[in-house]
Amino acid sequence: MIWFVTRHPGAVEWAARQGLKVDRQVAHLDPDEVQAGDTVIGTLPVHLAAQVCARKARYLHLSLDLPPEARGLELSADDLERYGARLEAYHIAQE
């Protein structure tokens, strides 16, 4: 299953423009629902991303090169493209 964790309409539109196939889009992730082999896409806090990876799922971080003046704003799909939105794979483990 491919999860997309976002509450932002601009991110949902950006994903559609990229042709991302998403099985479940959620505003908030319950890591207990993630299964081994799933892919989770989003901008998760590090402790949640670590829980996803501990469950043997793949974590793709939605990364942006966001300038300070754009922080805290609701971004459109065009804004995401302008700020270099991309998916980057991470494996995060708690020590």
mmCIF file of C-alpha atoms in Angstrom:
data_model
loop_
_atom_site.group_PDB
_atom_site.id
_atom_site.type_symbol
_atom_site.label_atom_id
_atom_site.label_comp_id
_atom_site.label_asym_id
_atom_site.label_seq_id
_atom_site.Cartn_x
_atom_site.Cartn_y
_atom_site.Cartn_z
ATOM 1 C CA MET A 1 0.000 0.000 0.000
ATOM 2 C CA ILE A 2 1.192 3.520 -0.774
ATOM 3 C CA TRP A 3 0.307 6.110 1.854
ATOM 4 C CA PHE A 4 0.457 9.864 1.285
ATOM 5 C CA VAL A 5 0.459 11.789 4.545
ATOM 6 C CA THR A 6 -0.582 15.402 4.058
ATOM 7 C CA ARG A 7 -3.323 17.813 5.003
ATOM 8 C CA HIS A 8 -2.334 20.292 2.284
ATOM 9 C CA PRO A 9 -4.364 20.558 -0.950
ATOM 10 C CA GLY A 10 -1.304 21.878 -2.805
ATOM 11 C CA ALA A 11 0.656 18.727 -1.953
ATOM 12 C CA VAL A 12 -2.227 16.520 -3.109
ATOM 13 C CA GLU A 13 -2.354 18.388 -6.421
ATOM 14 C CA TRP A 14 1.454 18.236 -6.767
ATOM 15 C CA ALA A 15 1.365 14.445 -6.262
ATOM 16 C CA ALA A 16 -1.326 14.095 -8.920
ATOM 17 C CA ARG A 17 0.753 16.166 -11.356
ATOM 18 C CA GLN A 18 3.676 13.817 -10.716
ATOM 19 C CA GLY A 19 1.517 10.806 -11.525
ATOM 20 C CA LEU A 20 1.996 9.340 -8.053
ATOM 21 C CA LYS A 21 -0.184 6.325 -7.425
ATOM 22 C CA VAL A 22 -1.549 6.628 -3.900
ATOM 23 C CA ASP A 23 -3.737 4.036 -2.196
ATOM 24 C CA ARG A 24 -4.520 6.053 0.914
ATOM 25 C CA GLN A 25 -4.156 9.780 1.598
ATOM 26 C CA VAL A 26 -4.387 10.726 5.281
ATOM 27 C CA ALA A 27 -3.925 13.957 7.210
ATOM 28 C CA HIS A 28 -2.289 12.135 10.125
ATOM 29 C CA LEU A 29 -0.568 8.746 10.153
ATOM 30 C CA ASP A 30 -1.102 6.028 12.721
ATOM 31 C CA PRO A 31 2.144 4.036 12.341
ATOM 32 C CA ASP A 32 0.408 0.942 13.732
ATOM 33 C CA GLU A 33 -1.602 0.768 10.482
ATOM 34 C CA VAL A 34 1.532 0.582 8.326
ATOM 35 C CA GLN A 35 2.538 -2.879 7.165
ATOM 36 C CA ALA A 36 5.864 -4.317 6.019
ATOM 37 C CA GLY A 37 6.350 -3.516 2.351
ATOM 38 C CA ASP A 38 4.187 -0.369 2.427
ATOM 39 C CA THR A 39 5.504 2.971 1.201
ATOM 40 C CA VAL A 40 4.806 6.103 3.215
ATOM 41 C CA ILE A 41 5.214 9.483 1.507
ATOM 42 C CA GLY A 42 5.130 12.750 3.427
ATOM 43 C CA THR A 43 6.949 15.134 5.693
ATOM 44 C CA LEU A 44 6.856 13.183 8.924
ATOM 45 C CA PRO A 45 8.440 14.054 12.251
ATOM 46 C CA VAL A 46 11.573 11.969 12.682
ATOM 47 C CA HIS A 47 10.103 9.763 15.432
ATOM 48 C CA LEU A 48 7.167 8.777 13.193
ATOM 49 C CA ALA A 49 9.446 8.173 10.207
ATOM 50 C CA ALA A 50 11.562 5.896 12.440
ATOM 51 C CA GLN A 51 8.431 3.944 13.416
ATOM 52 C CA VAL A 52 7.526 3.526 9.737
ATOM 53 C CA CYS A 53 11.010 2.188 8.972
ATOM 54 C CA ALA A 54 10.949 -0.105 12.029
ATOM 55 C CA ARG A 55 7.815 -1.695 10.581
ATOM 56 C CA LYS A 56 9.840 -2.577 7.437
ATOM 57 C CA ALA A 57 8.065 0.017 5.308
ATOM 58 C CA ARG A 58 9.740 2.479 2.955
ATOM 59 C CA TYR A 59 9.752 6.200 3.795
ATOM 60 C CA LEU A 60 9.856 8.813 1.034
ATOM 61 C CA HIS A 61 10.264 12.335 2.356
ATOM 62 C CA LEU A 62 8.630 15.190 0.446
ATOM 63 C CA SER A 63 11.572 17.588 0.434
ATOM 64 C CA LEU A 64 11.518 21.270 -0.497
ATOM 65 C CA ASP A 65 14.103 24.028 -0.739
ATOM 66 C CA LEU A 66 11.878 26.457 1.127
ATOM 67 C CA PRO A 67 13.057 30.030 1.697
ATOM 68 C CA PRO A 68 12.387 31.511 5.148
ATOM 69 C CA GLU A 69 9.687 33.860 3.855
ATOM 70 C CA ALA A 70 7.620 30.911 2.564
ATOM 71 C CA ARG A 71 7.642 28.965 5.837
ATOM 72 C CA GLY A 72 4.294 28.621 7.537
ATOM 73 C CA LEU A 73 2.346 29.485 4.377
ATOM 74 C CA GLU A 74 -0.152 27.249 2.619
ATOM 75 C CA LEU A 75 1.671 26.292 -0.598
ATOM 76 C CA SER A 76 0.084 25.548 -3.949
ATOM 77 C CA ALA A 77 1.250 22.844 -6.336
ATOM 78 C CA ASP A 78 2.952 25.590 -8.350
ATOM 79 C CA ASP A 79 4.764 26.750 -5.198
ATOM 80 C CA LEU A 80 5.928 23.203 -4.513
ATOM 81 C CA GLU A 81 7.325 22.948 -8.029
ATOM 82 C CA ARG A 82 9.011 26.348 -7.679
ATOM 83 C CA TYR A 83 10.676 25.222 -4.430
ATOM 84 C CA GLY A 84 12.006 22.015 -5.969
ATOM 85 C CA ALA A 85 9.608 19.493 -4.437
ATOM 86 C CA ARG A 86 10.965 15.976 -4.734
ATOM 87 C CA LEU A 87 10.716 12.604 -3.022
ATOM 88 C CA GLU A 88 13.824 11.380 -1.241
ATOM 89 C CA ALA A 89 14.126 7.920 0.297
ATOM 90 C CA TYR A 90 15.285 7.721 3.905
ATOM 91 C CA HIS A 91 15.834 4.887 6.326
ATOM 92 C CA ILE A 92 15.586 6.225 9.853
ATOM 93 C CA ALA A 93 16.296 4.191 12.978
ATOM 94 C CA GLN A 94 16.053 5.132 16.611
ATOM 95 C CA GLU A 95 19.207 4.371 18.577
#
